[in-house]
Amino acid sequence: MKKLLINAAKGLIGIIASSIITALITGQPLTGLTKVRGLYQTFIQSSVPAWAFALVFLFALFGIYYALTHLPKSRAKGKVHFISDAYNTTWSKTTDEHMDVRLSGTFTYDGPGELIILKAFLQGTHPTTDIMATVDAADGSGRSETVPQLWLEAGVALRAFIWMRLKPVVGTPGKPLRRKVVFRDKFTRDFVIGPVDFPCIGK
């Protein structure tokens, strides 16, 4: 800002000096100074000085530029793909208000980086417990481990078994259920898969 004001002052001085030198060389009247006087009256002596308006306008431009360059960047959102196993993807009614859902299969994420899933539930329900997922151990030993979060890396297939305790009951006991599944990540973004078929176990 200081540099801008200095440059503006230099420009004004240059205009005045140019008018005086031109008049002295050519022998013409100092009409240029009359123009400078008009500028002075416009920028300094008016009820709302033009320089004040220009200053406010300049600050407004800086404000718009700052807002545009510092807006929070939206996170790119990919998609979760799921292939169900031939078994272990089921549902059952546990109480009048609760149902158990098991989701087993292979998950793949096609977005950037990694996806950390904290919640899993059927559309039209909400979870009553934290997510419980069983996945293959990361050390390649072939063991299984239970984790409180489901980590999906871009382009890497992961076999997992997820258990969900949900409410309300959205299926009819004894009948299969077809429903979309919602995964919620650490940024509270929802990723929807399906619909997925859930055979009913029990009555």
PDB file of C-alpha atoms in Angstrom:
ATOM      1  CA  MET A   1       0.000   0.000   0.000  1.00  0.00           C
ATOM      2  CA  LYS A   2       2.798   2.455   0.909  1.00  0.00           C
ATOM      3  CA  LYS A   3       4.556   1.739  -2.377  1.00  0.00           C
ATOM      4  CA  LEU A   4       1.306   2.307  -4.261  1.00  0.00           C
ATOM      5  CA  LEU A   5       0.759   5.731  -2.662  1.00  0.00           C
ATOM      6  CA  ILE A   6       4.370   6.737  -3.364  1.00  0.00           C
ATOM      7  CA  ASN A   7       3.985   5.789  -7.023  1.00  0.00           C
ATOM      8  CA  ALA A   8       0.745   7.789  -7.250  1.00  0.00           C
ATOM      9  CA  ALA A   9       2.456  10.862  -5.750  1.00  0.00           C
ATOM     10  CA  LYS A  10       5.352  10.500  -8.175  1.00  0.00           C
ATOM     11  CA  GLY A  11       2.917  10.355 -11.060  1.00  0.00           C
ATOM     12  CA  LEU A  12       1.137  13.538  -9.940  1.00  0.00           C
ATOM     13  CA  ILE A  13       4.444  15.396  -9.519  1.00  0.00           C
ATOM     14  CA  GLY A  14       5.468  14.218 -12.978  1.00  0.00           C
ATOM     15  CA  ILE A  15       2.279  15.662 -14.502  1.00  0.00           C
ATOM     16  CA  ILE A  16       2.840  19.058 -12.831  1.00  0.00           C
ATOM     17  CA  ALA A  17       6.528  19.203 -13.774  1.00  0.00           C
ATOM     18  CA  SER A  18       5.749  18.227 -17.362  1.00  0.00           C
ATOM     19  CA  SER A  19       3.143  20.991 -17.653  1.00  0.00           C
ATOM     20  CA  ILE A  20       5.511  23.679 -16.316  1.00  0.00           C
ATOM     21  CA  ILE A  21       8.488  22.630 -18.465  1.00  0.00           C
ATOM     22  CA  THR A  22       6.342  22.413 -21.604  1.00  0.00           C
ATOM     23  CA  ALA A  23       4.905  25.886 -20.973  1.00  0.00           C
ATOM     24  CA  LEU A  24       8.356  27.445 -20.402  1.00  0.00           C
ATOM     25  CA  ILE A  25       9.817  25.926 -23.559  1.00  0.00           C
ATOM     26  CA  THR A  26       6.938  26.740 -25.897  1.00  0.00           C
ATOM     27  CA  GLY A  27       5.962  30.055 -24.332  1.00  0.00           C
ATOM     28  CA  GLN A  28       2.391  28.854 -23.908  1.00  0.00           C
ATOM     29  CA  PRO A  29       0.238  29.727 -20.867  1.00  0.00           C
ATOM     30  CA  LEU A  30       0.238  27.236 -18.029  1.00  0.00           C
ATOM     31  CA  THR A  31      -3.040  25.591 -19.051  1.00  0.00           C
ATOM     32  CA  GLY A  32      -1.736  22.304 -17.755  1.00  0.00           C
ATOM     33  CA  LEU A  33      -1.650  23.734 -14.242  1.00  0.00           C
ATOM     34  CA  THR A  34      -5.287  24.745 -14.635  1.00  0.00           C
ATOM     35  CA  LYS A  35      -6.043  21.083 -15.302  1.00  0.00           C
ATOM     36  CA  VAL A  36      -3.977  20.102 -12.277  1.00  0.00           C
ATOM     37  CA  ARG A  37      -5.955  22.597 -10.191  1.00  0.00           C
ATOM     38  CA  GLY A  38      -9.148  20.961 -11.413  1.00  0.00           C
ATOM     39  CA  LEU A  39      -7.802  17.581 -10.351  1.00  0.00           C
ATOM     40  CA  TYR A  40      -6.904  19.024  -6.956  1.00  0.00           C
ATOM     41  CA  GLN A  41     -10.430  20.386  -6.469  1.00  0.00           C
ATOM     42  CA  THR A  42     -11.926  17.043  -7.500  1.00  0.00           C
ATOM     43  CA  PHE A  43      -9.686  14.839  -5.403  1.00  0.00           C
ATOM     44  CA  ILE A  44      -9.160  17.013  -2.320  1.00  0.00           C
ATOM     45  CA  GLN A  45     -11.768  19.763  -1.924  1.00  0.00           C
ATOM     46  CA  SER A  46     -15.013  17.964  -2.845  1.00  0.00           C
ATOM     47  CA  SER A  47     -17.454  17.050  -0.042  1.00  0.00           C
ATOM     48  CA  VAL A  48     -16.545  13.394  -0.520  1.00  0.00           C
ATOM     49  CA  PRO A  49     -12.962  13.477  -1.811  1.00  0.00           C
ATOM     50  CA  ALA A  50     -12.383  11.216  -4.768  1.00  0.00           C
ATOM     51  CA  TRP A  51      -9.132  10.008  -3.221  1.00  0.00           C
ATOM     52  CA  ALA A  52     -11.104   8.702  -0.231  1.00  0.00           C
ATOM     53  CA  PHE A  53     -13.490   6.868  -2.552  1.00  0.00           C
ATOM     54  CA  ALA A  54     -10.540   5.474  -4.504  1.00  0.00           C
ATOM     55  CA  LEU A  55      -8.898   4.316  -1.274  1.00  0.00           C
ATOM     56  CA  VAL A  56     -12.058   2.544  -0.105  1.00  0.00           C
ATOM     57  CA  PHE A  57     -12.466   0.977  -3.544  1.00  0.00           C
ATOM     58  CA  LEU A  58      -8.872  -0.216  -3.447  1.00  0.00           C
ATOM     59  CA  PHE A  59      -9.373  -1.812  -0.032  1.00  0.00           C
ATOM     60  CA  ALA A  60     -12.527  -3.507  -1.358  1.00  0.00           C
ATOM     61  CA  LEU A  61     -10.567  -4.971  -4.269  1.00  0.00           C
ATOM     62  CA  PHE A  62      -7.891  -6.251  -1.896  1.00  0.00           C
ATOM     63  CA  GLY A  63     -10.631  -7.782   0.276  1.00  0.00           C
ATOM     64  CA  ILE A  64     -12.212  -9.594  -2.668  1.00  0.00           C
ATOM     65  CA  TYR A  65      -8.809 -10.856  -3.819  1.00  0.00           C
ATOM     66  CA  TYR A  66      -7.971 -12.137  -0.322  1.00  0.00           C
ATOM     67  CA  ALA A  67     -11.336 -13.892  -0.002  1.00  0.00           C
ATOM     68  CA  LEU A  68     -10.958 -15.600  -3.378  1.00  0.00           C
ATOM     69  CA  THR A  69      -7.389 -16.747  -2.709  1.00  0.00           C
ATOM     70  CA  HIS A  70      -8.050 -17.956   0.844  1.00  0.00           C
ATOM     71  CA  LEU A  71     -11.355 -19.770   0.423  1.00  0.00           C
ATOM     72  CA  PRO A  72     -11.277 -23.259   1.964  1.00  0.00           C
ATOM     73  CA  LYS A  73     -10.615 -25.812  -0.729  1.00  0.00           C
ATOM     74  CA  SER A  74     -13.294 -28.430  -1.124  1.00  0.00           C
ATOM     75  CA  ARG A  75     -12.068 -31.962  -0.698  1.00  0.00           C
ATOM     76  CA  ALA A  76     -12.290 -34.160  -3.757  1.00  0.00           C
ATOM     77  CA  LYS A  77     -14.722 -36.987  -3.134  1.00  0.00           C
ATOM     78  CA  GLY A  78     -14.283 -40.360  -4.757  1.00  0.00           C
ATOM     79  CA  LYS A  79     -16.544 -43.384  -4.694  1.00  0.00           C
ATOM     80  CA  VAL A  80     -16.664 -46.611  -2.701  1.00  0.00           C
ATOM     81  CA  HIS A  81     -17.248 -49.854  -4.612  1.00  0.00           C
ATOM     82  CA  PHE A  82     -18.396 -53.080  -2.958  1.00  0.00           C
ATOM     83  CA  ILE A  83     -18.654 -56.710  -4.063  1.00  0.00           C
ATOM     84  CA  SER A  84     -20.583 -58.841  -1.590  1.00  0.00           C
ATOM     85  CA  ASP A  85     -19.474 -62.284  -0.475  1.00  0.00           C
ATOM     86  CA  ALA A  86     -21.762 -65.227  -1.126  1.00  0.00           C
ATOM     87  CA  TYR A  87     -22.196 -65.505   2.638  1.00  0.00           C
ATOM     88  CA  ASN A  88     -22.025 -63.388   5.820  1.00  0.00           C
ATOM     89  CA  THR A  89     -23.985 -60.472   4.343  1.00  0.00           C
ATOM     90  CA  THR A  90     -27.172 -60.826   6.370  1.00  0.00           C
ATOM     91  CA  TRP A  91     -29.603 -59.059   8.673  1.00  0.00           C
ATOM     92  CA  SER A  92     -31.684 -60.056  11.680  1.00  0.00           C
ATOM     93  CA  LYS A  93     -34.114 -58.453  14.099  1.00  0.00           C
ATOM     94  CA  THR A  94     -32.817 -58.406  17.676  1.00  0.00           C
ATOM     95  CA  THR A  95     -35.482 -56.352  19.493  1.00  0.00           C
ATOM     96  CA  ASP A  96     -38.571 -54.400  18.503  1.00  0.00           C
ATOM     97  CA  GLU A  97     -36.338 -51.361  17.928  1.00  0.00           C
ATOM     98  CA  HIS A  98     -32.973 -52.804  16.908  1.00  0.00           C
ATOM     99  CA  MET A  99     -31.579 -54.859  14.060  1.00  0.00           C
ATOM    100  CA  ASP A 100     -28.191 -56.440  13.402  1.00  0.00           C
ATOM    101  CA  VAL A 101     -26.650 -56.120   9.947  1.00  0.00           C
ATOM    102  CA  ARG A 102     -23.569 -57.942   8.684  1.00  0.00           C
ATOM    103  CA  LEU A 103     -21.774 -56.736   5.583  1.00  0.00           C
ATOM    104  CA  SER A 104     -19.016 -58.920   4.174  1.00  0.00           C
ATOM    105  CA  GLY A 105     -17.112 -58.545   0.931  1.00  0.00           C
ATOM    106  CA  THR A 106     -14.452 -56.606  -0.939  1.00  0.00           C
ATOM    107  CA  PHE A 107     -14.245 -52.811  -0.782  1.00  0.00           C
ATOM    108  CA  THR A 108     -12.419 -50.496  -3.179  1.00  0.00           C
ATOM    109  CA  TYR A 109     -12.037 -46.712  -3.080  1.00  0.00           C
ATOM    110  CA  ASP A 110     -11.380 -44.776  -6.308  1.00  0.00           C
ATOM    111  CA  GLY A 111     -10.831 -41.334  -4.782  1.00  0.00           C
ATOM    112  CA  PRO A 112      -7.620 -39.481  -3.912  1.00  0.00           C
ATOM    113  CA  GLY A 113      -5.439 -40.599  -1.010  1.00  0.00           C
ATOM    114  CA  GLU A 114      -7.208 -42.687   1.604  1.00  0.00           C
ATOM    115  CA  LEU A 115     -10.676 -42.886   3.113  1.00  0.00           C
ATOM    116  CA  ILE A 116     -11.250 -43.390   6.850  1.00  0.00           C
ATOM    117  CA  ILE A 117     -14.760 -44.660   7.563  1.00  0.00           C
ATOM    118  CA  LEU A 118     -16.095 -44.130  11.075  1.00  0.00           C
ATOM    119  CA  LYS A 119     -19.793 -44.990  10.674  1.00  0.00           C
ATOM    120  CA  ALA A 120     -21.749 -47.518   8.625  1.00  0.00           C
ATOM    121  CA  PHE A 121     -25.538 -47.876   8.466  1.00  0.00           C
ATOM    122  CA  LEU A 122     -28.453 -48.640   6.165  1.00  0.00           C
ATOM    123  CA  GLN A 123     -30.363 -45.774   4.599  1.00  0.00           C
ATOM    124  CA  GLY A 124     -33.282 -44.873   6.832  1.00  0.00           C
ATOM    125  CA  THR A 125     -31.517 -46.026   9.997  1.00  0.00           C
ATOM    126  CA  HIS A 126     -28.809 -44.783  12.327  1.00  0.00           C
ATOM    127  CA  PRO A 127     -26.106 -46.710  14.192  1.00  0.00           C
ATOM    128  CA  THR A 128     -26.358 -47.250  17.935  1.00  0.00           C
ATOM    129  CA  THR A 129     -22.743 -48.417  18.288  1.00  0.00           C
ATOM    130  CA  ASP A 130     -19.389 -47.564  16.768  1.00  0.00           C
ATOM    131  CA  ILE A 131     -18.329 -49.411  13.648  1.00  0.00           C
ATOM    132  CA  MET A 132     -16.754 -52.849  14.126  1.00  0.00           C
ATOM    133  CA  ALA A 133     -14.807 -54.181  11.162  1.00  0.00           C
ATOM    134  CA  THR A 134     -12.737 -57.321  10.802  1.00  0.00           C
ATOM    135  CA  VAL A 135      -9.962 -57.070   8.212  1.00  0.00           C
ATOM    136  CA  ASP A 136      -6.829 -58.965   7.243  1.00  0.00           C
ATOM    137  CA  ALA A 137      -3.828 -57.969   9.354  1.00  0.00           C
ATOM    138  CA  ALA A 138      -1.550 -55.415   7.716  1.00  0.00           C
ATOM    139  CA  ASP A 139       1.564 -57.532   8.376  1.00  0.00           C
ATOM    140  CA  GLY A 140       0.527 -60.066   5.731  1.00  0.00           C
ATOM    141  CA  SER A 141       0.406 -62.930   8.220  1.00  0.00           C
ATOM    142  CA  GLY A 142      -3.073 -63.973   7.134  1.00  0.00           C
ATOM    143  CA  ARG A 143      -4.493 -63.254  10.581  1.00  0.00           C
ATOM    144  CA  SER A 144      -7.634 -61.206  11.057  1.00  0.00           C
ATOM    145  CA  GLU A 145      -7.979 -58.225  13.363  1.00  0.00           C
ATOM    146  CA  THR A 146     -10.918 -56.142  14.555  1.00  0.00           C
ATOM    147  CA  VAL A 147     -10.586 -52.395  14.031  1.00  0.00           C
ATOM    148  CA  PRO A 148     -12.770 -49.403  15.056  1.00  0.00           C
ATOM    149  CA  GLN A 149     -12.218 -47.697  11.688  1.00  0.00           C
ATOM    150  CA  LEU A 150     -12.207 -48.899   8.115  1.00  0.00           C
ATOM    151  CA  TRP A 151      -9.216 -47.587   6.141  1.00  0.00           C
ATOM    152  CA  LEU A 152      -9.494 -47.690   2.368  1.00  0.00           C
ATOM    153  CA  GLU A 153      -6.538 -46.745   0.180  1.00  0.00           C
ATOM    154  CA  ALA A 154      -7.147 -45.524  -3.356  1.00  0.00           C
ATOM    155  CA  GLY A 155      -7.126 -48.405  -5.817  1.00  0.00           C
ATOM    156  CA  VAL A 156      -6.384 -51.071  -3.181  1.00  0.00           C
ATOM    157  CA  ALA A 157      -9.002 -53.790  -2.650  1.00  0.00           C
ATOM    158  CA  LEU A 158      -9.769 -54.667   0.975  1.00  0.00           C
ATOM    159  CA  ARG A 159     -11.734 -57.643   2.244  1.00  0.00           C
ATOM    160  CA  ALA A 160     -13.682 -56.765   5.356  1.00  0.00           C
ATOM    161  CA  PHE A 161     -16.529 -57.934   7.552  1.00  0.00           C
ATOM    162  CA  ILE A 162     -18.591 -55.140   9.145  1.00  0.00           C
ATOM    163  CA  TRP A 163     -21.097 -55.608  11.955  1.00  0.00           C
ATOM    164  CA  MET A 164     -23.748 -52.944  12.559  1.00  0.00           C
ATOM    165  CA  ARG A 165     -26.344 -52.500  15.310  1.00  0.00           C
ATOM    166  CA  LEU A 166     -29.024 -50.188  13.910  1.00  0.00           C
ATOM    167  CA  LYS A 167     -32.411 -48.689  14.689  1.00  0.00           C
ATOM    168  CA  PRO A 168     -35.220 -48.676  13.711  1.00  0.00           C
ATOM    169  CA  VAL A 169     -35.962 -52.053  12.156  1.00  0.00           C
ATOM    170  CA  VAL A 170     -36.534 -51.475   8.435  1.00  0.00           C
ATOM    171  CA  GLY A 171     -36.998 -55.081   7.326  1.00  0.00           C
ATOM    172  CA  THR A 172     -39.662 -57.730   7.732  1.00  0.00           C
ATOM    173  CA  PRO A 173     -38.451 -60.663   9.851  1.00  0.00           C
ATOM    174  CA  GLY A 174     -38.029 -63.820   7.793  1.00  0.00           C
ATOM    175  CA  LYS A 175     -37.750 -61.910   4.506  1.00  0.00           C
ATOM    176  CA  PRO A 176     -34.691 -60.666   2.605  1.00  0.00           C
ATOM    177  CA  LEU A 177     -33.876 -56.975   2.744  1.00  0.00           C
ATOM    178  CA  ARG A 178     -32.585 -54.869  -0.134  1.00  0.00           C
ATOM    179  CA  ARG A 179     -31.129 -51.544   0.989  1.00  0.00           C
ATOM    180  CA  LYS A 180     -28.403 -48.999   0.270  1.00  0.00           C
ATOM    181  CA  VAL A 181     -25.531 -48.731   2.745  1.00  0.00           C
ATOM    182  CA  VAL A 182     -24.076 -45.416   3.884  1.00  0.00           C
ATOM    183  CA  PHE A 183     -20.464 -44.973   4.982  1.00  0.00           C
ATOM    184  CA  ARG A 184     -19.551 -41.779   6.854  1.00  0.00           C
ATOM    185  CA  ASP A 185     -15.919 -40.679   6.929  1.00  0.00           C
ATOM    186  CA  LYS A 186     -13.949 -38.500   9.354  1.00  0.00           C
ATOM    187  CA  PHE A 187     -15.004 -35.369   7.437  1.00  0.00           C
ATOM    188  CA  THR A 188     -18.707 -36.353   7.881  1.00  0.00           C
ATOM    189  CA  ARG A 189     -19.015 -37.027   4.150  1.00  0.00           C
ATOM    190  CA  ASP A 190     -21.387 -39.822   3.168  1.00  0.00           C
ATOM    191  CA  PHE A 191     -20.516 -42.496   0.612  1.00  0.00           C
ATOM    192  CA  VAL A 192     -23.423 -44.637  -0.552  1.00  0.00           C
ATOM    193  CA  ILE A 193     -23.152 -48.131  -2.018  1.00  0.00           C
ATOM    194  CA  GLY A 194     -25.759 -50.536  -3.270  1.00  0.00           C
ATOM    195  CA  PRO A 195     -28.484 -51.386  -2.990  1.00  0.00           C
ATOM    196  CA  VAL A 196     -27.192 -54.529  -1.293  1.00  0.00           C
ATOM    197  CA  ASP A 197     -29.191 -57.726  -0.738  1.00  0.00           C
ATOM    198  CA  PHE A 198     -29.329 -58.969   2.861  1.00  0.00           C
ATOM    199  CA  PRO A 199     -30.837 -62.425   3.459  1.00  0.00           C
ATOM    200  CA  CYS A 200     -32.616 -62.654   6.802  1.00  0.00           C
ATOM    201  CA  ILE A 201     -31.347 -65.048   9.449  1.00  0.00           C
ATOM    202  CA  GLY A 202     -33.625 -66.091  12.283  1.00  0.00           C
ATOM    203  CA  LYS A 203     -37.301 -65.258  12.554  1.00  0.00           C
TER     204      LYS A 203
END
